[in-house]
Every structure is written in C-alpha cells, then in structure tokens.
C-alpha cells in the first residue's frame, strides 16, 4: 500500500537539514531503485523553488510499504529525525488516483 509522509521542520533547522541531506537522499534513492517511491520533496518556507536562507517548512514523501507500521518505522528512522530537523512526522495511508 502507498503511504503519505508529511514532516514539519523545526524553526531554524536549515543547517541541520543541509548536513543530513546526503543520507536522507540515499534512503529515498534505495526506495526508488526498488520501485517503492512515488514522489518526494521539500516544502520551501517561501514561494520560491530556491528559498535560500528562509529554508523549508518540511517535506513530503509518498512511498509503498506492506503496512502502516512499517511506513512509520521507516519515517522515524530518517536521518532528518536523527539530526533534529523535524519537529513532527505524520504518516497516512494514501491512494493514488491521478494521473
């Protein structure tokens, strides 16, 4: 089943985010190689593709796991969690409809 992960960044966590980014992306690339990643990306804190020092308000990921528990465990093991980037991580079942 597909799951939607929405993570909210802590204020002032841009430097931590940038430092942990390579490990964060490596985990996503593993899922992509397995065909289990639908989409992933950060949410800029301002209306710009490159928010600069404004940073990001969070991230979203849609990925496939066998259960909600597995998806939650994967989300909680994210390098951004370990680095203190995220203040909240929510995981929801997701049903792709379009395109």
CSV table of N, CA and C in Angstrom, one decimal:
chain,number,residue,atom,x,y,z
A,1,UNK,N,0.8,-1.2,0.0
A,1,UNK,CA,0.0,0.0,0.0
A,1,UNK,C,0.9,1.2,0.0
A,2,UNK,N,0.3,2.3,-0.5
A,2,UNK,CA,1.0,3.6,-0.5
A,2,UNK,C,0.8,4.4,0.8
A,3,UNK,N,1.8,5.1,1.2
A,3,UNK,CA,1.7,6.0,2.4
A,3,UNK,C,2.2,7.3,2.1
A,4,UNK,N,1.6,8.3,2.7
A,4,UNK,CA,2.0,9.7,2.6
A,4,UNK,C,2.6,10.2,3.9
A,5,UNK,N,3.9,10.6,3.8
A,5,UNK,CA,4.6,11.1,5.0
A,5,UNK,C,4.7,12.6,4.9
A,6,UNK,N,4.2,13.3,5.9
A,6,UNK,CA,4.4,14.8,5.9
A,6,UNK,C,5.2,15.1,7.2
A,7,UNK,N,6.3,15.7,7.0
A,7,UNK,CA,7.2,16.0,8.1
A,7,UNK,C,7.3,17.6,8.2
A,8,UNK,N,7.2,18.1,9.4
A,8,UNK,CA,7.3,19.5,9.6
A,8,UNK,C,8.7,19.8,10.3
A,9,UNK,N,9.4,20.8,9.6
A,9,UNK,CA,10.7,21.2,10.2
A,9,UNK,C,10.6,22.0,11.4
A,10,UNK,N,11.6,21.9,12.3
A,10,UNK,CA,11.8,22.8,13.4
A,10,UNK,C,12.2,24.1,12.9
A,11,UNK,N,11.8,25.2,13.5
A,11,UNK,CA,12.4,26.5,13.1
A,11,UNK,C,13.9,26.6,13.2
A,12,UNK,N,14.6,27.2,12.3
A,12,UNK,CA,16.0,27.3,12.4
A,12,UNK,C,16.8,26.1,12.1
A,13,UNK,N,16.2,25.1,11.5
A,13,UNK,CA,16.9,23.8,11.3
A,13,UNK,C,17.6,23.6,9.9
A,14,UNK,N,17.7,24.7,9.1
A,14,UNK,CA,18.2,24.6,7.8
A,14,UNK,C,19.6,24.0,7.8
A,15,UNK,N,20.5,24.4,8.6
A,15,UNK,CA,21.9,23.9,8.6
A,15,UNK,C,21.9,22.4,8.9
A,16,UNK,N,21.1,22.0,9.9
A,16,UNK,CA,21.0,20.5,10.2
A,16,UNK,C,20.4,19.8,9.0
A,17,UNK,N,19.4,20.4,8.3
A,17,UNK,CA,18.9,19.7,7.1
A,17,UNK,C,19.9,19.5,6.0
A,18,UNK,N,20.7,20.6,5.8
A,18,UNK,CA,21.7,20.5,4.7
A,18,UNK,C,22.8,19.5,5.1
A,19,UNK,N,23.2,19.4,6.3
A,19,UNK,CA,24.2,18.4,6.7
A,19,UNK,C,23.7,17.0,6.6
A,20,UNK,N,22.4,16.7,6.9
A,20,UNK,CA,21.9,15.4,6.8
A,20,UNK,C,21.3,15.0,5.5
A,21,UNK,N,21.3,15.9,4.5
A,21,UNK,CA,20.7,15.7,3.2
A,21,UNK,C,21.2,14.5,2.5
A,22,UNK,N,22.6,14.3,2.4
A,22,UNK,CA,23.1,13.2,1.6
A,22,UNK,C,22.5,11.8,2.1
A,23,UNK,N,22.5,11.6,3.4
A,23,UNK,CA,22.0,10.4,4.0
A,23,UNK,C,20.5,10.2,3.8
A,24,UNK,N,19.8,11.4,3.9
A,24,UNK,CA,18.3,11.4,3.6
A,24,UNK,C,18.0,11.0,2.2
A,25,UNK,N,18.7,11.6,1.2
A,25,UNK,CA,18.5,11.2,-0.2
A,25,UNK,C,18.9,9.8,-0.5
A,26,UNK,N,19.9,9.3,0.1
A,26,UNK,CA,20.4,7.9,-0.1
A,26,UNK,C,19.2,6.9,0.2
A,27,UNK,N,18.5,7.1,1.3
A,27,UNK,CA,17.4,6.3,1.7
A,27,UNK,C,16.3,6.3,0.7
A,28,UNK,N,16.0,7.5,0.2
A,28,UNK,CA,15.0,7.7,-0.8
A,28,UNK,C,15.4,7.0,-2.1
A,29,UNK,N,16.6,7.2,-2.5
A,29,UNK,CA,17.1,6.5,-3.7
A,29,UNK,C,17.0,5.0,-3.7
A,30,UNK,N,17.3,4.4,-2.5
A,30,UNK,CA,17.1,3.0,-2.3
A,30,UNK,C,15.6,2.6,-2.6
A,31,UNK,N,14.7,3.3,-2.1
A,31,UNK,CA,13.3,3.0,-2.3
A,31,UNK,C,12.9,3.2,-3.8
A,32,UNK,N,13.5,4.2,-4.4
A,32,UNK,CA,13.2,4.5,-5.8
A,32,UNK,C,13.8,3.3,-6.7
A,33,UNK,N,14.9,2.8,-6.4
A,33,UNK,CA,15.5,1.7,-7.1
A,33,UNK,C,14.7,0.4,-6.9
A,34,UNK,N,13.9,0.3,-5.8
A,34,UNK,CA,13.0,-0.8,-5.6
A,34,UNK,C,11.7,-0.6,-6.1
A,35,UNK,N,11.4,0.6,-6.8
A,35,UNK,CA,10.1,0.9,-7.3
A,35,UNK,C,9.1,1.2,-6.3
A,36,UNK,N,9.5,1.7,-5.1
A,36,UNK,CA,8.6,1.9,-4.0
A,36,UNK,C,8.4,3.4,-3.6
A,37,UNK,N,9.0,4.3,-4.5
A,37,UNK,CA,8.9,5.7,-4.3
A,37,UNK,C,8.0,6.3,-5.4
A,38,UNK,N,7.0,7.0,-5.0
A,38,UNK,CA,6.1,7.7,-6.0
A,38,UNK,C,6.6,9.1,-6.2
A,39,UNK,N,6.8,9.8,-5.1
A,39,UNK,CA,7.2,11.2,-5.1
A,39,UNK,C,7.8,11.6,-3.8
A,40,UNK,N,8.8,12.6,-3.8
A,40,UNK,CA,9.4,13.1,-2.6
A,40,UNK,C,9.9,14.4,-2.8
A,41,UNK,N,9.9,15.3,-1.8
A,41,UNK,CA,10.5,16.6,-2.0
A,41,UNK,C,10.2,17.5,-0.8
A,42,UNK,N,11.0,18.6,-0.7
A,42,UNK,CA,10.9,19.5,0.4
A,42,UNK,C,9.8,20.5,0.1
A,43,UNK,N,9.3,21.2,1.2
A,43,UNK,CA,8.4,22.3,1.0
A,43,UNK,C,9.1,23.6,1.4
A,44,UNK,N,9.4,24.4,0.4
A,44,UNK,CA,10.0,25.7,0.7
A,44,UNK,C,9.2,26.5,1.6
A,45,UNK,N,9.9,27.2,2.5
A,45,UNK,CA,9.2,28.1,3.5
A,45,UNK,C,8.6,29.3,2.9
A,46,UNK,N,9.1,29.7,1.7
A,46,UNK,CA,8.6,30.8,1.0
A,46,UNK,C,8.2,30.4,-0.4
A,47,UNK,N,7.5,31.2,-1.2
A,47,UNK,CA,7.0,30.9,-2.5
A,47,UNK,C,8.2,31.0,-3.5
A,48,UNK,N,9.1,30.0,-3.5
A,48,UNK,CA,10.3,30.1,-4.3
A,48,UNK,C,10.9,28.7,-4.4
A,49,UNK,N,11.3,28.2,-5.6
A,49,UNK,CA,11.9,26.9,-5.7
A,49,UNK,C,13.2,26.9,-4.9
A,50,UNK,N,13.9,28.0,-4.8
A,50,UNK,CA,15.2,28.1,-4.0
A,50,UNK,C,14.9,29.1,-2.9
A,51,UNK,N,14.5,28.7,-1.7
A,51,UNK,CA,14.1,29.6,-0.7
A,51,UNK,C,15.3,30.2,0.0
A,52,UNK,N,16.6,29.8,-0.3
A,52,UNK,CA,17.7,30.4,0.3
A,52,UNK,C,17.7,30.3,1.8
A,53,UNK,N,18.1,31.3,2.5
A,53,UNK,CA,18.1,31.2,4.0
A,53,UNK,C,16.8,31.1,4.7
A,54,UNK,N,15.7,31.3,3.9
A,54,UNK,CA,14.3,31.0,4.5
A,54,UNK,C,14.1,29.6,4.8
A,55,UNK,N,14.9,28.7,4.1
A,55,UNK,CA,14.8,27.3,4.3
A,55,UNK,C,13.5,26.6,3.9
A,56,UNK,N,13.1,25.6,4.6
A,56,UNK,CA,12.0,24.8,4.3
A,56,UNK,C,11.1,24.6,5.5
A,57,UNK,N,9.8,24.4,5.2
A,57,UNK,CA,8.8,24.2,6.3
A,57,UNK,C,8.7,22.7,6.6
A,58,UNK,N,9.1,21.9,5.7
A,58,UNK,CA,9.0,20.4,5.9
A,58,UNK,C,9.3,19.6,4.6
A,59,UNK,N,8.8,18.4,4.6
A,59,UNK,CA,9.0,17.5,3.5
A,59,UNK,C,7.8,16.7,3.3
A,60,UNK,N,7.6,16.1,2.1
A,60,UNK,CA,6.6,15.1,1.8
A,60,UNK,C,7.1,14.0,1.0
A,61,UNK,N,6.6,12.8,1.3
A,61,UNK,CA,7.1,11.6,0.6
A,61,UNK,C,5.9,10.7,0.4
A,62,UNK,N,5.7,10.1,-0.8
A,62,UNK,CA,4.7,9.1,-1.0
A,62,UNK,C,5.5,7.8,-1.4
A,63,UNK,N,5.3,6.8,-0.6
A,63,UNK,CA,6.1,5.5,-0.8
A,63,UNK,C,5.2,4.3,-0.4
A,64,UNK,N,5.7,3.2,-0.8
A,64,UNK,CA,5.0,1.9,-0.7
A,64,UNK,C,5.6,1.0,0.4
A,65,UNK,N,4.8,0.5,1.3
A,65,UNK,CA,5.2,-0.4,2.3
A,65,UNK,C,4.1,-1.4,2.5
A,66,UNK,N,4.4,-2.5,3.2
A,66,UNK,CA,3.4,-3.6,3.4
A,66,UNK,C,2.4,-3.2,4.5
A,67,UNK,N,2.8,-2.2,5.4
A,67,UNK,CA,1.9,-1.8,6.5
A,67,UNK,C,2.2,-0.4,6.9
A,68,UNK,N,1.2,0.2,7.6
A,68,UNK,CA,1.3,1.5,8.2
A,68,UNK,C,2.5,1.5,9.2
A,69,UNK,N,2.6,0.4,10.0
A,69,UNK,CA,3.6,0.3,11.0
A,69,UNK,C,5.0,0.4,10.4
A,70,UNK,N,5.2,-0.3,9.2
A,70,UNK,CA,6.5,-0.3,8.5
A,70,UNK,C,6.8,1.1,8.0
A,71,UNK,N,5.8,1.8,7.5
A,71,UNK,CA,6.0,3.1,6.9
A,71,UNK,C,6.3,4.1,8.1
A,72,UNK,N,5.7,3.9,9.2
A,72,UNK,CA,6.0,4.8,10.4
A,72,UNK,C,7.4,4.5,10.8
A,73,UNK,N,7.8,3.3,10.9
A,73,UNK,CA,9.2,2.9,11.4
A,73,UNK,C,10.2,3.5,10.4
A,74,UNK,N,10.0,3.4,9.1
A,74,UNK,CA,10.9,4.0,8.1
A,74,UNK,C,11.0,5.5,8.3
A,75,UNK,N,9.8,6.1,8.5
A,75,UNK,CA,9.8,7.6,8.7
A,75,UNK,C,10.6,8.0,9.9
A,76,UNK,N,10.4,7.3,11.0
A,76,UNK,CA,11.1,7.6,12.2
A,76,UNK,C,12.6,7.4,12.2
A,77,UNK,N,13.1,6.5,11.3
A,77,UNK,CA,14.5,6.2,11.1
A,77,UNK,C,15.2,7.2,10.2
A,78,UNK,N,14.5,8.2,9.7
A,78,UNK,CA,15.1,9.1,8.7
A,78,UNK,C,16.2,9.9,9.3
A,79,UNK,N,17.3,10.2,8.6
A,79,UNK,CA,18.4,11.0,9.1
A,79,UNK,C,18.0,12.4,9.5
A,80,UNK,N,16.9,12.9,8.9
A,80,UNK,CA,16.4,14.3,9.4
A,80,UNK,C,15.9,14.2,10.8
A,81,UNK,N,15.3,13.1,11.1
A,81,UNK,CA,14.7,12.9,12.5
A,81,UNK,C,15.9,12.8,13.5
A,82,UNK,N,16.9,12.0,13.1
A,82,UNK,CA,18.1,11.9,14.0
A,82,UNK,C,18.9,13.2,14.1
A,83,UNK,N,18.9,14.0,13.1
A,83,UNK,CA,19.6,15.3,13.1
A,83,UNK,C,18.8,16.4,13.8
A,84,UNK,N,17.6,16.1,14.1
A,84,UNK,CA,16.8,17.2,14.8
A,84,UNK,C,16.2,18.2,13.9
A,85,UNK,N,16.0,17.8,12.6
A,85,UNK,CA,15.4,18.7,11.6
A,85,UNK,C,13.9,18.8,11.8
A,86,UNK,N,13.3,17.6,12.0
A,86,UNK,CA,11.8,17.5,12.1
A,86,UNK,C,11.3,17.7,13.5
A,87,UNK,N,10.2,18.5,13.6
A,87,UNK,CA,9.6,18.6,14.9
A,87,UNK,C,8.3,17.7,15.0
A,88,UNK,N,7.8,17.3,13.8
A,88,UNK,CA,6.7,16.4,13.8
A,88,UNK,C,6.7,15.6,12.5
A,89,UNK,N,6.3,14.3,12.6
A,89,UNK,CA,6.2,13.4,11.4
A,89,UNK,C,4.9,12.7,11.4
A,90,UNK,N,4.1,12.9,10.4
A,90,UNK,CA,2.8,12.2,10.3
A,90,UNK,C,2.8,11.3,9.1
A,91,UNK,N,2.2,10.1,9.3
A,91,UNK,CA,2.2,9.1,8.2
A,91,UNK,C,0.7,8.7,8.0
A,92,UNK,N,0.3,8.7,6.8
A,92,UNK,CA,-1.1,8.4,6.5
A,92,UNK,C,-1.2,7.4,5.3
A,93,UNK,N,-2.2,6.5,5.3
A,93,UNK,CA,-2.4,5.7,4.1
A,93,UNK,C,-2.8,6.6,2.9
A,94,UNK,N,-2.4,6.2,1.7
A,94,UNK,CA,-2.6,7.1,0.6
A,94,UNK,C,-3.0,6.2,-0.6
A,95,UNK,N,-4.0,6.8,-1.4
A,95,UNK,CA,-4.5,6.0,-2.5
A,95,UNK,C,-4.3,6.9,-3.8
A,96,UNK,N,-3.3,6.6,-4.6
A,96,UNK,CA,-3.1,7.4,-5.8
A,96,UNK,C,-4.3,7.3,-6.8
A,97,UNK,N,-4.8,8.4,-7.3
A,97,UNK,CA,-5.9,8.3,-8.3
A,97,UNK,C,-5.5,8.9,-9.6
A,98,UNK,N,-4.9,10.0,-9.6
A,98,UNK,CA,-4.5,10.7,-10.9
A,98,UNK,C,-3.0,11.0,-10.8
A,99,UNK,N,-2.2,11.0,-11.9
A,99,UNK,CA,-2.7,10.8,-13.2
A,99,UNK,C,-2.8,9.3,-13.5
